[in-house]
Amino acid sequence: MIPSSAFLVLAIVLFVLGVAAFFVKRDLLTQFMAVEVMLNAGSLAFLAAAKQSAKAEAQVIVVFVLTVAAAEAAVGLAIILHFFRRRKSVRTEDIDGLKG
Amino acid sequence: MIWIIFGILSFLCVGSVAAMIFSRNPAHNALLLVLCFASLGGVFGLLDAPFAAVVQIIVYAGAIMVLFLFAVMTLNLKEGQVREKRKRIPAVAAVLAVVLLAELLVVARKAFFRAAESVPAGAAAEPMGVGQLLFTRYLYPFEITSILLIAALIGAMVMAGTKEPR
């Protein structure tokens, strides 16, 4: 029987890796994937916490996280596509329209 | 035995995200992320959450990552096009990541001790219970997610569908 703290540690490691990937990578698409990793770490933490009390609520939360992730992916990829059409690039260095 | 499965799955999960940090090809990144989410689905299965596991694999590894791959293929990026020039930022990011990891572990320490006390015998949260909760107590949030999805779909279509502005 694996204690739920092991899953919690996995969720923490995954979240930190997602944050690191978000800051290290320089293209919008991969940064967006890093955000998805962070969302998944969040739902894993919910499930790990729910294992202690054997409740089904965590899976409901996972469904909501999934829905938000799907909506976010659709809108975000549309924005990236739109940006690529204008600038022919997806690198964050090229997004400096608001820079003083 | 269950520890071996957990070890393999979590290694695949963490390893593929770590490989994503070092890889430079967006298509490879998306495929690595499919591997990560599929193995995370296995981890969900180990947590007595069969519904979440199946949904994770079908919707996340299947649908959402295919959408990402679709975008990567549509943009048709060359491998050299997304390269990291500045060497200082990865170092700073690594240091900050280690700090964040330490912080989160310290914060979660209380949960570890509580978990060690009592783990009730695995009463699996069956998909039936999830469905009942979703359509009774959480019906209102559930309906709101459908509005959210419609709004996101329309927004994505309006943004991606408009012809060249100039």
CSV table of C-alpha atoms in Angstrom, one decimal:
chain,number,residue,atom,x,y,z
A,1,MET,CA,0.0,0.0,0.0
A,2,ILE,CA,1.6,3.2,-1.1
A,3,PRO,CA,1.0,6.1,1.3
A,4,SER,CA,-0.6,9.2,-0.2
A,5,SER,CA,2.4,11.3,0.7
A,6,ALA,CA,4.4,9.5,-2.1
A,7,PHE,CA,1.8,10.8,-4.6
A,8,LEU,CA,2.0,14.2,-3.0
A,9,VAL,CA,5.7,14.3,-3.5
A,10,LEU,CA,5.3,13.2,-7.1
A,11,ALA,CA,2.8,16.0,-7.6
A,12,ILE,CA,5.1,18.6,-6.1
A,13,VAL,CA,8.0,17.4,-8.2
A,14,LEU,CA,5.9,17.6,-11.3
A,15,PHE,CA,4.6,21.1,-10.5
A,16,VAL,CA,8.2,22.3,-10.0
A,17,LEU,CA,9.3,20.8,-13.2
A,18,GLY,CA,6.4,22.5,-15.0
A,19,VAL,CA,7.4,25.9,-13.5
A,20,ALA,CA,11.0,25.3,-14.5
A,21,ALA,CA,10.0,24.4,-18.0
A,22,PHE,CA,7.8,27.4,-18.3
A,23,PHE,CA,10.7,29.8,-17.4
A,24,VAL,CA,13.4,28.0,-19.3
A,25,LYS,CA,11.7,27.5,-22.6
A,26,ARG,CA,11.5,30.3,-25.0
A,27,ASP,CA,8.7,29.3,-27.4
A,28,LEU,CA,5.1,29.8,-26.7
A,29,LEU,CA,3.9,26.3,-27.5
A,30,THR,CA,6.3,24.6,-25.1
A,31,GLN,CA,5.5,27.1,-22.4
A,32,PHE,CA,1.9,26.3,-22.9
A,33,MET,CA,2.6,22.6,-22.5
A,34,ALA,CA,4.4,23.4,-19.2
A,35,VAL,CA,1.2,25.0,-18.0
A,36,GLU,CA,-0.6,21.8,-18.8
A,37,VAL,CA,1.9,19.9,-16.7
A,38,MET,CA,1.2,22.2,-13.8
A,39,LEU,CA,-2.5,21.7,-14.1
A,40,ASN,CA,-2.0,17.9,-14.0
A,41,ALA,CA,0.2,18.2,-10.9
A,42,GLY,CA,-2.7,20.0,-9.3
A,43,SER,CA,-5.2,17.3,-10.1
A,44,LEU,CA,-2.8,14.7,-8.9
A,45,ALA,CA,-2.5,16.5,-5.6
A,46,PHE,CA,-6.3,16.6,-5.3
A,47,LEU,CA,-6.5,12.8,-5.9
A,48,ALA,CA,-3.6,12.2,-3.4
A,49,ALA,CA,-5.4,14.2,-0.7
A,50,ALA,CA,-8.7,12.4,-1.5
A,51,LYS,CA,-7.1,9.0,-1.1
A,52,GLN,CA,-6.8,9.6,2.7
A,53,SER,CA,-10.6,10.0,3.0
A,54,ALA,CA,-11.7,7.7,0.1
A,55,LYS,CA,-14.0,10.3,-1.4
A,56,ALA,CA,-15.2,10.7,-5.0
A,57,GLU,CA,-15.1,14.5,-4.9
A,58,ALA,CA,-11.5,14.6,-6.1
A,59,GLN,CA,-12.5,12.9,-9.4
A,60,VAL,CA,-15.2,15.6,-9.9
A,61,ILE,CA,-12.5,18.2,-9.4
A,62,VAL,CA,-10.3,16.4,-12.0
A,63,VAL,CA,-13.2,16.6,-14.5
A,64,PHE,CA,-13.4,20.4,-13.9
A,65,VAL,CA,-9.6,20.8,-14.2
A,66,LEU,CA,-9.8,18.9,-17.5
A,67,THR,CA,-12.6,21.1,-18.8
A,68,VAL,CA,-10.7,24.2,-17.9
A,69,ALA,CA,-7.5,22.8,-19.5
A,70,ALA,CA,-9.4,22.0,-22.7
A,71,ALA,CA,-10.9,25.5,-22.9
A,72,GLU,CA,-7.6,27.1,-22.1
A,73,ALA,CA,-5.8,25.0,-24.8
A,74,ALA,CA,-8.3,25.9,-27.4
A,75,VAL,CA,-8.2,29.7,-26.7
A,76,GLY,CA,-4.4,29.7,-26.1
A,77,LEU,CA,-3.6,27.9,-29.3
A,78,ALA,CA,-5.9,30.2,-31.2
A,79,ILE,CA,-4.0,33.2,-29.8
A,80,ILE,CA,-0.6,31.6,-30.6
A,81,LEU,CA,-1.8,30.9,-34.2
A,82,HIS,CA,-3.0,34.5,-34.5
A,83,PHE,CA,0.3,35.8,-33.3
A,84,PHE,CA,2.2,33.5,-35.6
A,85,ARG,CA,0.3,34.8,-38.6
A,86,ARG,CA,1.3,38.4,-37.8
A,87,ARG,CA,4.9,37.9,-36.7
A,88,LYS,CA,5.9,34.6,-38.3
A,89,SER,CA,7.4,33.6,-34.9
A,90,VAL,CA,6.4,32.0,-31.6
A,91,ARG,CA,9.4,33.1,-29.6
A,92,THR,CA,8.8,35.1,-26.5
A,93,GLU,CA,11.5,37.6,-27.4
A,94,ASP,CA,9.5,38.7,-30.3
A,95,ILE,CA,6.5,39.5,-28.2
A,96,ASP,CA,7.5,43.0,-27.1
A,97,GLY,CA,4.6,45.1,-28.3
A,98,LEU,CA,3.9,46.4,-24.9
A,99,LYS,CA,7.6,47.0,-24.0
A,100,GLY,CA,8.4,50.7,-23.3
B,1,MET,CA,5.0,-5.0,-6.7
B,2,ILE,CA,2.8,-2.0,-6.5
B,3,TRP,CA,5.8,0.1,-5.6
B,4,ILE,CA,7.6,-1.1,-8.7
B,5,ILE,CA,4.6,0.0,-10.9
B,6,PHE,CA,4.5,3.3,-9.0
B,7,GLY,CA,8.3,3.8,-9.6
B,8,ILE,CA,8.1,3.1,-13.3
B,9,LEU,CA,5.1,5.3,-13.8
B,10,SER,CA,6.5,8.2,-11.8
B,11,PHE,CA,9.9,7.9,-13.5
B,12,LEU,CA,8.3,8.0,-16.9
B,13,CYS,CA,6.2,11.0,-15.9
B,14,VAL,CA,9.0,13.1,-14.3
B,15,GLY,CA,11.6,11.9,-16.9
B,16,SER,CA,9.5,13.0,-19.9
B,17,VAL,CA,8.9,16.4,-18.4
B,18,ALA,CA,12.6,16.7,-17.7
B,19,ALA,CA,13.4,15.7,-21.3
B,20,MET,CA,10.9,18.3,-22.4
B,21,ILE,CA,13.1,21.0,-20.7
B,22,PHE,CA,16.1,19.9,-22.7
B,23,SER,CA,14.5,19.2,-26.0
B,24,ARG,CA,14.2,21.9,-28.6
B,25,ASN,CA,11.8,20.5,-31.0
B,26,PRO,CA,8.1,21.4,-30.2
B,27,ALA,CA,6.8,18.3,-31.8
B,28,HIS,CA,9.0,16.1,-29.6
B,29,ASN,CA,7.9,18.1,-26.6
B,30,ALA,CA,4.3,17.4,-27.4
B,31,LEU,CA,5.0,13.6,-27.8
B,32,LEU,CA,6.9,13.6,-24.5
B,33,LEU,CA,4.0,15.2,-22.9
B,34,VAL,CA,1.7,12.5,-24.2
B,35,LEU,CA,3.9,10.0,-22.5
B,36,CYS,CA,3.8,12.0,-19.3
B,37,PHE,CA,0.0,12.2,-19.3
B,38,ALA,CA,-0.5,8.6,-20.1
B,39,SER,CA,1.8,7.5,-17.3
B,40,LEU,CA,0.0,10.0,-15.0
B,41,GLY,CA,-3.2,8.2,-15.9
B,42,GLY,CA,-1.6,5.1,-14.6
B,43,VAL,CA,-0.7,6.9,-11.4
B,44,PHE,CA,-4.4,8.0,-11.1
B,45,GLY,CA,-5.3,4.3,-11.4
B,46,LEU,CA,-3.0,3.5,-8.5
B,47,LEU,CA,-4.9,6.1,-6.4
B,48,ASP,CA,-8.2,4.2,-6.6
B,49,ALA,CA,-9.5,6.7,-9.1
B,50,PRO,CA,-10.5,4.6,-12.2
B,51,PHE,CA,-12.7,7.3,-13.8
B,52,ALA,CA,-10.0,10.0,-13.5
B,53,ALA,CA,-7.4,7.6,-14.9
B,54,VAL,CA,-9.5,6.8,-18.0
B,55,VAL,CA,-10.5,10.4,-18.6
B,56,GLN,CA,-6.9,11.5,-18.2
B,57,ILE,CA,-5.7,9.1,-20.9
B,58,ILE,CA,-8.6,9.6,-23.3
B,59,VAL,CA,-9.1,13.4,-23.0
B,60,TYR,CA,-5.7,14.6,-22.0
B,61,ALA,CA,-3.3,12.3,-23.8
B,62,GLY,CA,-5.7,11.8,-26.6
B,63,ALA,CA,-7.7,15.0,-27.3
B,64,ILE,CA,-5.8,17.9,-25.8
B,65,MET,CA,-2.3,16.8,-26.8
B,66,VAL,CA,-3.5,16.0,-30.3
B,67,LEU,CA,-4.7,19.6,-30.4
B,68,PHE,CA,-1.3,20.7,-29.4
B,69,LEU,CA,0.4,18.5,-32.1
B,70,PHE,CA,-2.1,19.9,-34.6
B,71,ALA,CA,-1.0,23.4,-33.7
B,72,VAL,CA,2.7,22.4,-33.9
B,73,MET,CA,2.2,20.9,-37.3
B,74,THR,CA,0.1,23.8,-38.6
B,75,LEU,CA,2.8,26.3,-37.5
B,76,ASN,CA,5.4,24.1,-39.2
B,77,LEU,CA,8.3,25.4,-37.1
B,78,LYS,CA,11.8,24.6,-38.1
B,79,GLU,CA,14.0,23.1,-35.4
B,80,GLY,CA,16.3,26.0,-35.2
B,81,GLN,CA,13.5,28.6,-35.0
B,82,VAL,CA,13.0,28.1,-31.3
B,83,ARG,CA,16.4,28.3,-29.7
B,84,GLU,CA,17.5,29.6,-26.4
B,85,LYS,CA,20.1,32.4,-26.7
B,86,ARG,CA,20.5,33.6,-23.2
B,87,LYS,CA,22.3,31.2,-20.9
B,88,ARG,CA,21.7,33.1,-17.7
B,89,ILE,CA,18.0,32.6,-17.5
B,90,PRO,CA,18.1,28.8,-17.3
B,91,ALA,CA,20.5,29.0,-14.4
B,92,VAL,CA,18.3,31.4,-12.5
B,93,ALA,CA,15.3,29.3,-13.3
B,94,ALA,CA,17.0,26.2,-12.0
B,95,VAL,CA,17.9,27.9,-8.7
B,96,LEU,CA,14.4,29.3,-8.3
B,97,ALA,CA,12.9,25.8,-9.1
B,98,VAL,CA,15.0,24.2,-6.3
B,99,VAL,CA,13.9,27.0,-3.9
B,100,LEU,CA,10.2,26.4,-4.9
B,101,LEU,CA,10.6,22.6,-4.5
B,102,ALA,CA,12.0,23.1,-1.0
B,103,GLU,CA,9.2,25.5,-0.1
B,104,LEU,CA,6.5,23.2,-1.3
B,105,LEU,CA,8.0,20.2,0.5
B,106,VAL,CA,8.1,22.2,3.8
B,107,VAL,CA,4.5,23.3,3.3
B,108,ALA,CA,3.3,19.7,2.6
B,109,ARG,CA,5.3,18.3,5.5
B,110,LYS,CA,2.2,18.3,7.8
B,111,ALA,CA,0.3,16.3,5.3
B,112,PHE,CA,3.0,13.6,5.2
B,113,PHE,CA,2.8,13.1,8.9
B,114,ARG,CA,-1.0,12.9,8.9
B,115,ALA,CA,-0.8,10.4,6.0
B,116,ALA,CA,1.5,8.2,8.0
B,117,GLU,CA,-1.1,7.9,10.7
B,118,SER,CA,-4.0,6.2,9.1
B,119,VAL,CA,-4.7,5.1,5.5
B,120,PRO,CA,-8.1,3.6,5.3
B,121,ALA,CA,-8.3,0.4,3.3
B,122,GLY,CA,-8.8,1.2,-0.3
B,123,ALA,CA,-12.5,1.9,-0.8
B,124,ALA,CA,-12.3,2.7,-4.5
B,125,ALA,CA,-14.3,5.7,-5.5
B,126,GLU,CA,-16.3,4.1,-8.3
B,127,PRO,CA,-17.3,5.9,-11.4
B,128,MET,CA,-20.9,5.6,-10.4
B,129,GLY,CA,-20.3,7.7,-7.3
B,130,VAL,CA,-18.5,10.3,-9.4
B,131,GLY,CA,-21.4,10.5,-11.8
B,132,GLN,CA,-23.9,10.8,-9.0
B,133,LEU,CA,-21.9,13.7,-7.4
B,134,LEU,CA,-21.5,15.4,-10.8
B,135,PHE,CA,-25.2,15.4,-11.5
B,136,THR,CA,-26.5,16.1,-8.0
B,137,ARG,CA,-24.3,18.2,-5.7
B,138,TYR,CA,-22.1,19.6,-8.4
B,139,LEU,CA,-24.7,20.0,-11.1
B,140,TYR,CA,-24.4,23.8,-11.1
B,141,PRO,CA,-20.6,23.9,-11.6
B,142,PHE,CA,-21.0,21.2,-14.2
B,143,GLU,CA,-23.4,23.3,-16.2
B,144,ILE,CA,-21.1,26.3,-15.9
B,145,THR,CA,-18.3,24.2,-17.4
B,146,SER,CA,-20.4,23.6,-20.5
B,147,ILE,CA,-21.0,27.3,-20.9
B,148,LEU,CA,-17.2,27.8,-20.5
B,149,LEU,CA,-16.5,25.3,-23.2
B,150,ILE,CA,-18.9,26.9,-25.6
B,151,ALA,CA,-17.5,30.3,-24.9
B,152,ALA,CA,-13.9,29.0,-25.4
B,153,LEU,CA,-14.9,27.3,-28.7
B,154,ILE,CA,-16.5,30.4,-30.1
B,155,GLY,CA,-13.6,32.5,-29.0
B,156,ALA,CA,-11.1,30.2,-30.5
B,157,MET,CA,-13.0,30.1,-33.8
B,158,VAL,CA,-13.3,33.9,-33.9
B,159,MET,CA,-9.7,34.4,-33.2
B,160,ALA,CA,-8.2,31.7,-35.4
B,161,GLY,CA,-10.8,31.9,-38.2
B,162,THR,CA,-10.4,35.6,-39.1
B,163,LYS,CA,-8.6,36.2,-42.3
B,164,GLU,CA,-5.3,38.1,-42.4
B,165,PRO,CA,-6.0,41.4,-40.6
B,166,ARG,CA,-3.4,43.2,-42.6
